[in-house]
Amino acid sequence: MWLINSSIGRKVVMSVTGISLILFLTFHCCMNIVALFSGEAYNTICELLGANWYAVVATLGLAFLAVVHIVYAFILTIQNRKARGDNRYEVPTTVNAGKVEWASKNMLVLGIIILLGLLLHLFNFWYNMMFAELFGIEGLAHAPGDGFGWIVETFSCPVYVVLYVIWIVAIWLHLTHGFWSALQTLGWSGKTWFCRWKMIGLIYVTLLMLGFLVVVLAFAFGCAPSLCDGSCGHSCC
């Protein structure tokens, strides 16, 4: 099958899975922003998702996309190194000649940092929420459905805050390259639209990652409005 055996096919798979993951991040960011303003509303969303069958199915689908994206990234990296030495990702001639973006040369390193951050995130949230609910784990600091409580708990730790900031920066660097690269692979980036997609991607990804960063820092410094609204029993006042 050409999607598995050919270089172009693998890049198409990388592009489609990458765009799908960006869409998920958009949903996740919108959900997190709700936590800034209302702990009660955020927990309502968590309860609607939780360990319900549709949330479990969506999680499995998301996990499949992530695994395929990661595996193909390693395959393409090895393939590119064999073909072009240290030039891991081909940069089109329409970009400044002779100048290769740092992110494009270090996508594997960024990918590893993102993977480690993902494992930490799964431990802090997915394990304590969906997994705990599915398998009836007791004795946790908060109930599985108390997503707001887990946010407050996690970002009260300075070490986690620093690690999440590093993770968010790595994702930003990864996506600013991956966004336009995916569209180019799918044939949606001609000479006219190449620079436009780069700018659109930069703006979109920057706003997306700023959304995540604001949530982390707001809870880290205790300045999220939801911390003082008393709606969820986690008032800071």
Short mmCIF file of N, CA, C and O in Angstrom, two decimals, residues 16-117:
data_model
loop_
_atom_site.label_atom_id
_atom_site.label_comp_id
_atom_site.label_asym_id
_atom_site.label_seq_id
_atom_site.Cartn_x
_atom_site.Cartn_y
_atom_site.Cartn_z
N VAL A 16 -1.88 14.27 7.50
CA VAL A 16 -3.27 14.09 7.91
C VAL A 16 -3.37 13.90 9.42
O VAL A 16 -4.21 14.51 10.09
N THR A 17 -2.50 13.05 9.99
CA THR A 17 -2.53 12.84 11.44
C THR A 17 -2.13 14.11 12.18
O THR A 17 -2.70 14.43 13.23
N GLY A 18 -1.18 14.86 11.62
CA GLY A 18 -0.75 16.10 12.25
C GLY A 18 -1.86 17.13 12.30
O GLY A 18 -2.09 17.77 13.33
N ILE A 19 -2.58 17.31 11.18
CA ILE A 19 -3.69 18.26 11.14
C ILE A 19 -4.79 17.83 12.10
O ILE A 19 -5.40 18.66 12.79
N SER A 20 -5.05 16.52 12.18
CA SER A 20 -6.07 16.01 13.10
C SER A 20 -5.69 16.32 14.54
O SER A 20 -6.55 16.71 15.35
N LEU A 21 -4.42 16.19 14.87
CA LEU A 21 -3.96 16.47 16.24
C LEU A 21 -4.04 17.97 16.55
O LEU A 21 -4.33 18.36 17.68
N ILE A 22 -3.80 18.81 15.54
CA ILE A 22 -3.94 20.25 15.74
C ILE A 22 -5.40 20.60 16.04
O ILE A 22 -5.69 21.44 16.90
N LEU A 23 -6.33 19.95 15.34
CA LEU A 23 -7.75 20.18 15.60
C LEU A 23 -8.11 19.77 17.03
O LEU A 23 -8.89 20.45 17.71
N PHE A 24 -7.55 18.65 17.49
CA PHE A 24 -7.80 18.23 18.87
C PHE A 24 -7.24 19.24 19.86
O PHE A 24 -7.89 19.57 20.86
N LEU A 25 -6.03 19.74 19.58
CA LEU A 25 -5.44 20.74 20.46
C LEU A 25 -6.31 21.99 20.54
O LEU A 25 -6.40 22.63 21.59
N THR A 26 -6.95 22.33 19.43
CA THR A 26 -7.84 23.49 19.41
C THR A 26 -9.02 23.27 20.36
O THR A 26 -9.38 24.16 21.14
N PHE A 27 -9.61 22.08 20.29
CA PHE A 27 -10.71 21.75 21.20
C PHE A 27 -10.22 21.76 22.65
O PHE A 27 -10.88 22.30 23.54
N HIS A 28 -9.06 21.16 22.89
CA HIS A 28 -8.50 21.07 24.24
C HIS A 28 -8.24 22.46 24.81
O HIS A 28 -8.51 22.74 25.98
N CYS A 29 -7.71 23.36 23.96
CA CYS A 29 -7.41 24.72 24.40
C CYS A 29 -8.70 25.45 24.79
O CYS A 29 -8.75 26.12 25.82
N CYS A 30 -9.75 25.31 23.96
CA CYS A 30 -11.03 25.95 24.27
C CYS A 30 -11.59 25.44 25.59
O CYS A 30 -12.12 26.22 26.40
N MET A 31 -11.44 24.15 25.82
CA MET A 31 -11.91 23.55 27.07
C MET A 31 -11.12 24.09 28.25
O MET A 31 -11.68 24.41 29.31
N ASN A 32 -9.81 24.22 28.10
CA ASN A 32 -8.98 24.73 29.18
C ASN A 32 -9.31 26.18 29.53
O ASN A 32 -9.28 26.57 30.70
N ILE A 33 -9.62 26.96 28.52
CA ILE A 33 -9.94 28.37 28.75
C ILE A 33 -11.19 28.50 29.61
O ILE A 33 -11.32 29.43 30.41
N VAL A 34 -12.12 27.55 29.46
CA VAL A 34 -13.32 27.56 30.31
C VAL A 34 -12.91 27.49 31.78
O VAL A 34 -13.51 28.15 32.64
N ALA A 35 -11.87 26.70 32.08
CA ALA A 35 -11.40 26.55 33.46
C ALA A 35 -10.90 27.86 34.04
O ALA A 35 -10.90 28.03 35.27
N LEU A 36 -10.49 28.78 33.19
CA LEU A 36 -10.02 30.08 33.67
C LEU A 36 -11.15 30.87 34.33
O LEU A 36 -10.91 31.62 35.28
N PHE A 37 -12.37 30.68 33.84
CA PHE A 37 -13.48 31.53 34.27
C PHE A 37 -14.49 30.83 35.18
O PHE A 37 -15.17 31.50 35.95
N SER A 38 -14.56 29.51 35.08
CA SER A 38 -15.54 28.82 35.93
C SER A 38 -15.12 27.37 36.17
O SER A 38 -15.10 26.56 35.23
N GLY A 39 -14.82 27.08 37.42
CA GLY A 39 -14.49 25.70 37.77
C GLY A 39 -15.69 24.79 37.62
O GLY A 39 -15.56 23.63 37.21
N GLU A 40 -16.85 25.31 37.93
CA GLU A 40 -18.08 24.51 37.83
C GLU A 40 -18.35 24.14 36.37
O GLU A 40 -18.70 22.99 36.06
N ALA A 41 -18.22 25.10 35.48
CA ALA A 41 -18.47 24.83 34.06
C ALA A 41 -17.45 23.84 33.51
O ALA A 41 -17.79 22.95 32.73
N TYR A 42 -16.20 23.99 33.94
CA TYR A 42 -15.15 23.08 33.48
C TYR A 42 -15.43 21.65 33.95
O TYR A 42 -15.30 20.70 33.18
N ASN A 43 -15.84 21.51 35.20
CA ASN A 43 -16.15 20.17 35.72
C ASN A 43 -17.37 19.57 35.04
O ASN A 43 -17.48 18.34 34.90
N THR A 44 -18.29 20.41 34.62
CA THR A 44 -19.46 19.93 33.88
C THR A 44 -19.02 19.30 32.56
O THR A 44 -19.51 18.23 32.17
N ILE A 45 -18.06 19.96 31.89
CA ILE A 45 -17.51 19.41 30.65
C ILE A 45 -16.80 18.09 30.93
O ILE A 45 -16.94 17.11 30.18
N CYS A 46 -16.03 18.06 32.02
CA CYS A 46 -15.31 16.83 32.39
C CYS A 46 -16.28 15.68 32.63
O CYS A 46 -16.01 14.53 32.26
N GLU A 47 -17.41 15.97 33.26
CA GLU A 47 -18.41 14.94 33.53
C GLU A 47 -19.09 14.47 32.25
O GLU A 47 -19.44 13.29 32.12
N LEU A 48 -19.29 15.39 31.30
CA LEU A 48 -19.88 15.01 30.02
C LEU A 48 -18.95 14.08 29.24
O LEU A 48 -19.40 13.22 28.48
N LEU A 49 -17.67 14.26 29.44
CA LEU A 49 -16.68 13.39 28.79
C LEU A 49 -16.43 12.19 29.70
O LEU A 49 -16.98 11.13 29.52
N GLY A 50 -15.61 12.39 30.73
CA GLY A 50 -15.35 11.33 31.70
C GLY A 50 -14.98 10.01 31.07
O GLY A 50 -14.20 9.95 30.11
N ALA A 51 -15.58 8.93 31.60
CA ALA A 51 -15.31 7.59 31.07
C ALA A 51 -16.50 7.08 30.26
O ALA A 51 -16.69 5.88 30.12
N ASN A 52 -17.31 8.01 29.73
CA ASN A 52 -18.42 7.62 28.87
C ASN A 52 -17.88 6.96 27.60
O ASN A 52 -16.77 7.27 27.15
N TRP A 53 -18.69 6.09 27.02
CA TRP A 53 -18.20 5.28 25.89
C TRP A 53 -17.69 6.13 24.74
O TRP A 53 -16.66 5.81 24.12
N TYR A 54 -18.38 7.24 24.45
CA TYR A 54 -17.95 8.07 23.32
C TYR A 54 -16.62 8.76 23.61
O TYR A 54 -15.81 8.97 22.71
N ALA A 55 -16.38 9.10 24.89
CA ALA A 55 -15.11 9.71 25.25
C ALA A 55 -13.98 8.69 25.17
O ALA A 55 -12.86 9.00 24.75
N VAL A 56 -14.28 7.45 25.58
CA VAL A 56 -13.28 6.38 25.50
C VAL A 56 -12.93 6.07 24.06
O VAL A 56 -11.75 5.93 23.70
N VAL A 57 -13.95 6.00 23.20
CA VAL A 57 -13.72 5.74 21.78
C VAL A 57 -12.89 6.87 21.16
O VAL A 57 -11.95 6.62 20.40
N ALA A 58 -13.24 8.11 21.50
CA ALA A 58 -12.49 9.26 20.97
C ALA A 58 -11.05 9.24 21.46
O ALA A 58 -10.12 9.56 20.70
N THR A 59 -10.84 8.84 22.72
CA THR A 59 -9.50 8.77 23.28
C THR A 59 -8.66 7.71 22.57
O THR A 59 -7.49 7.92 22.25
N LEU A 60 -9.28 6.56 22.29
CA LEU A 60 -8.58 5.50 21.57
C LEU A 60 -8.22 5.95 20.15
O LEU A 60 -7.12 5.67 19.65
N GLY A 61 -9.16 6.65 19.51
CA GLY A 61 -8.88 7.17 18.17
C GLY A 61 -7.76 8.18 18.19
O GLY A 61 -6.88 8.17 17.31
N LEU A 62 -7.78 9.05 19.19
CA LEU A 62 -6.73 10.05 19.33
C LEU A 62 -5.38 9.39 19.59
O LEU A 62 -4.36 9.79 19.03
N ALA A 63 -5.38 8.36 20.44
CA ALA A 63 -4.15 7.64 20.74
C ALA A 63 -3.59 6.98 19.48
O ALA A 63 -2.37 7.00 19.23
N PHE A 64 -4.49 6.44 18.65
CA PHE A 64 -4.07 5.81 17.39
C PHE A 64 -3.40 6.84 16.48
O PHE A 64 -2.33 6.58 15.90
N LEU A 65 -4.03 8.01 16.34
CA LEU A 65 -3.46 9.07 15.51
C LEU A 65 -2.08 9.49 16.02
O LEU A 65 -1.15 9.69 15.23
N ALA A 66 -1.97 9.64 17.34
CA ALA A 66 -0.70 10.08 17.93
C ALA A 66 0.40 9.04 17.71
O ALA A 66 1.53 9.38 17.35
N VAL A 67 0.06 7.76 17.91
CA VAL A 67 1.05 6.69 17.73
C VAL A 67 1.51 6.61 16.28
O VAL A 67 2.71 6.51 15.99
N VAL A 68 0.55 6.68 15.35
CA VAL A 68 0.90 6.64 13.92
C VAL A 68 1.79 7.83 13.56
O VAL A 68 2.80 7.67 12.86
N HIS A 69 1.44 9.01 14.06
CA HIS A 69 2.24 10.21 13.78
C HIS A 69 3.66 10.06 14.30
O HIS A 69 4.63 10.39 13.60
N ILE A 70 3.80 9.55 15.51
CA ILE A 70 5.12 9.38 16.13
C ILE A 70 5.95 8.33 15.39
O ILE A 70 7.13 8.55 15.08
N VAL A 71 5.33 7.19 15.09
CA VAL A 71 6.05 6.10 14.40
C VAL A 71 6.51 6.56 13.03
O VAL A 71 7.67 6.34 12.64
N TYR A 72 5.63 7.21 12.29
CA TYR A 72 6.00 7.68 10.95
C TYR A 72 7.05 8.78 11.02
O TYR A 72 7.88 8.91 10.12
N ALA A 73 7.04 9.56 12.08
CA ALA A 73 8.06 10.60 12.25
C ALA A 73 9.44 9.97 12.36
O ALA A 73 10.41 10.44 11.74
N PHE A 74 9.54 8.91 13.14
CA PHE A 74 10.82 8.21 13.29
C PHE A 74 11.24 7.56 11.97
O PHE A 74 12.42 7.61 11.58
N ILE A 75 10.28 6.95 11.27
CA ILE A 75 10.59 6.31 9.99
C ILE A 75 11.10 7.33 8.98
O ILE A 75 12.11 7.11 8.30
N LEU A 76 10.40 8.46 8.87
CA LEU A 76 10.81 9.50 7.92
C LEU A 76 12.15 10.12 8.31
O LEU A 76 12.95 10.47 7.43
N THR A 77 12.39 10.26 9.59
CA THR A 77 13.67 10.82 10.04
C THR A 77 14.82 9.93 9.63
O THR A 77 15.85 10.39 9.11
N ILE A 78 14.67 8.62 9.86
CA ILE A 78 15.72 7.66 9.47
C ILE A 78 15.90 7.67 7.95
O ILE A 78 17.03 7.67 7.44
N GLN A 79 14.77 7.71 7.24
CA GLN A 79 14.82 7.73 5.77
C GLN A 79 15.53 8.99 5.26
O GLN A 79 16.37 8.92 4.35
N ASN A 80 15.19 10.14 5.84
CA ASN A 80 15.81 11.40 5.40
C ASN A 80 17.29 11.46 5.73
O ASN A 80 18.09 12.02 4.97
N ARG A 81 17.67 10.92 6.87
CA ARG A 81 19.08 10.93 7.24
C ARG A 81 19.91 10.07 6.29
O ARG A 81 21.03 10.41 5.94
N LYS A 82 19.32 8.95 5.89
CA LYS A 82 20.02 8.08 4.95
C LYS A 82 20.17 8.76 3.59
O LYS A 82 21.19 8.63 2.92
N ALA A 83 19.12 9.50 3.19
CA ALA A 83 19.12 10.13 1.87
C ALA A 83 19.89 11.44 1.83
O ALA A 83 20.55 11.75 0.84
N ARG A 84 19.82 12.24 2.93
CA ARG A 84 20.40 13.58 2.89
C ARG A 84 21.25 13.91 4.12
O ARG A 84 21.38 15.07 4.50
N GLY A 85 21.78 12.91 4.75
CA GLY A 85 22.63 13.18 5.91
C GLY A 85 21.85 13.79 7.05
O GLY A 85 20.84 13.24 7.48
N ASP A 86 22.28 14.98 7.49
CA ASP A 86 21.63 15.65 8.62
C ASP A 86 20.45 16.52 8.21
O ASP A 86 19.80 17.12 9.06
N ASN A 87 20.18 16.64 6.90
CA ASN A 87 19.04 17.44 6.45
C ASN A 87 17.76 16.61 6.60
O ASN A 87 17.34 15.92 5.68
N ARG A 88 17.16 16.67 7.77
CA ARG A 88 16.06 15.78 8.10
C ARG A 88 14.78 16.10 7.35
O ARG A 88 13.99 15.21 7.06
N TYR A 89 14.55 17.35 7.09
CA TYR A 89 13.32 17.73 6.40
C TYR A 89 13.66 18.62 5.22
O TYR A 89 14.38 19.59 5.36
N GLU A 90 13.13 18.28 4.08
CA GLU A 90 13.38 19.07 2.88
C GLU A 90 12.68 20.41 2.98
O GLU A 90 11.49 20.47 3.28
N VAL A 91 13.42 21.48 2.74
CA VAL A 91 12.84 22.82 2.79
C VAL A 91 12.76 23.35 1.36
O VAL A 91 13.75 23.33 0.63
N PRO A 92 11.60 23.78 0.92
CA PRO A 92 11.43 24.21 -0.47
C PRO A 92 12.29 25.41 -0.80
O PRO A 92 12.60 26.22 0.05
N THR A 93 12.62 25.53 -2.09
CA THR A 93 13.49 26.62 -2.54
C THR A 93 12.81 27.97 -2.44
O THR A 93 13.46 29.00 -2.54
N THR A 94 11.49 27.97 -2.22
CA THR A 94 10.78 29.24 -2.09
C THR A 94 11.09 29.93 -0.78
O THR A 94 10.86 31.10 -0.61
N VAL A 95 11.63 29.16 0.16
CA VAL A 95 12.04 29.75 1.42
C VAL A 95 13.43 30.33 1.21
O VAL A 95 14.17 29.90 0.35
N ASN A 96 13.81 31.29 2.05
CA ASN A 96 15.11 31.94 1.91
C ASN A 96 16.20 30.93 1.56
O ASN A 96 16.45 30.00 2.31
N ALA A 97 16.79 31.11 0.42
CA ALA A 97 17.80 30.17 -0.06
C ALA A 97 18.93 30.06 0.93
O ALA A 97 19.49 31.03 1.41
N GLY A 98 19.30 28.81 1.24
CA GLY A 98 20.43 28.55 2.12
C GLY A 98 20.10 28.69 3.58
O GLY A 98 20.91 28.40 4.44
N LYS A 99 18.91 29.14 3.90
CA LYS A 99 18.53 29.32 5.30
C LYS A 99 17.47 28.30 5.67
O LYS A 99 16.38 28.31 5.13
N VAL A 100 17.81 27.42 6.60
CA VAL A 100 16.89 26.39 7.03
C VAL A 100 16.44 26.70 8.45
O VAL A 100 17.25 26.99 9.32
N GLU A 101 15.12 26.67 8.68
CA GLU A 101 14.60 26.96 10.00
C GLU A 101 15.14 25.99 11.04
O GLU A 101 15.31 24.80 10.77
N TRP A 102 15.37 26.51 12.25
CA TRP A 102 15.87 25.66 13.33
C TRP A 102 14.92 24.52 13.59
O TRP A 102 15.33 23.37 13.78
N ALA A 103 13.62 24.81 13.62
CA ALA A 103 12.62 23.79 13.91
C ALA A 103 12.66 22.67 12.88
O ALA A 103 12.52 21.49 13.22
N SER A 104 12.85 23.03 11.60
CA SER A 104 12.85 22.02 10.55
C SER A 104 14.04 21.09 10.67
O SER A 104 13.98 19.94 10.24
N LYS A 105 15.14 21.56 11.26
CA LYS A 105 16.33 20.73 11.43
C LYS A 105 16.30 19.93 12.72
O LYS A 105 17.12 19.04 12.91
N ASN A 106 15.37 20.26 13.60
CA ASN A 106 15.36 19.60 14.91
C ASN A 106 13.96 19.06 15.26
O ASN A 106 13.59 19.01 16.44
N MET A 107 13.23 18.63 14.25
CA MET A 107 11.88 18.12 14.49
C MET A 107 11.89 16.86 15.36
O MET A 107 11.00 16.65 16.17
N LEU A 108 12.91 16.03 15.21
CA LEU A 108 12.98 14.81 16.01
C LEU A 108 13.21 15.16 17.48
O LEU A 108 12.56 14.59 18.37
N VAL A 109 14.12 16.09 17.74
CA VAL A 109 14.40 16.51 19.12
C VAL A 109 13.13 17.11 19.74
O VAL A 109 12.77 16.78 20.88
N LEU A 110 12.48 17.98 18.99
CA LEU A 110 11.24 18.58 19.47
C LEU A 110 10.18 17.51 19.70
O LEU A 110 9.43 17.55 20.69
N GLY A 111 10.13 16.53 18.80
CA GLY A 111 9.17 15.45 18.93
C GLY A 111 9.38 14.64 20.20
O GLY A 111 8.43 14.23 20.87
N ILE A 112 10.64 14.39 20.54
CA ILE A 112 10.96 13.64 21.76
C ILE A 112 10.54 14.42 23.00
O ILE A 112 9.97 13.87 23.95
N ILE A 113 10.82 15.74 23.00
CA ILE A 113 10.41 16.59 24.13
C ILE A 113 8.89 16.58 24.26
O ILE A 113 8.34 16.47 25.36
N ILE A 114 8.20 16.68 23.12
CA ILE A 114 6.73 16.68 23.13
C ILE A 114 6.21 15.34 23.64
O ILE A 114 5.25 15.29 24.42
N LEU A 115 6.83 14.24 23.23
CA LEU A 115 6.41 12.92 23.69
C LEU A 115 6.58 12.77 25.20
O LEU A 115 5.69 12.27 25.89
N LEU A 116 7.71 13.23 25.73
CA LEU A 116 7.94 13.17 27.18
C LEU A 116 6.92 14.02 27.92
O LEU A 116 6.40 13.63 28.97
N GLY A 117 6.62 15.22 27.37
CA GLY A 117 5.62 16.09 27.97
C GLY A 117 4.24 15.45 27.93
O GLY A 117 3.46 15.58 28.88
#
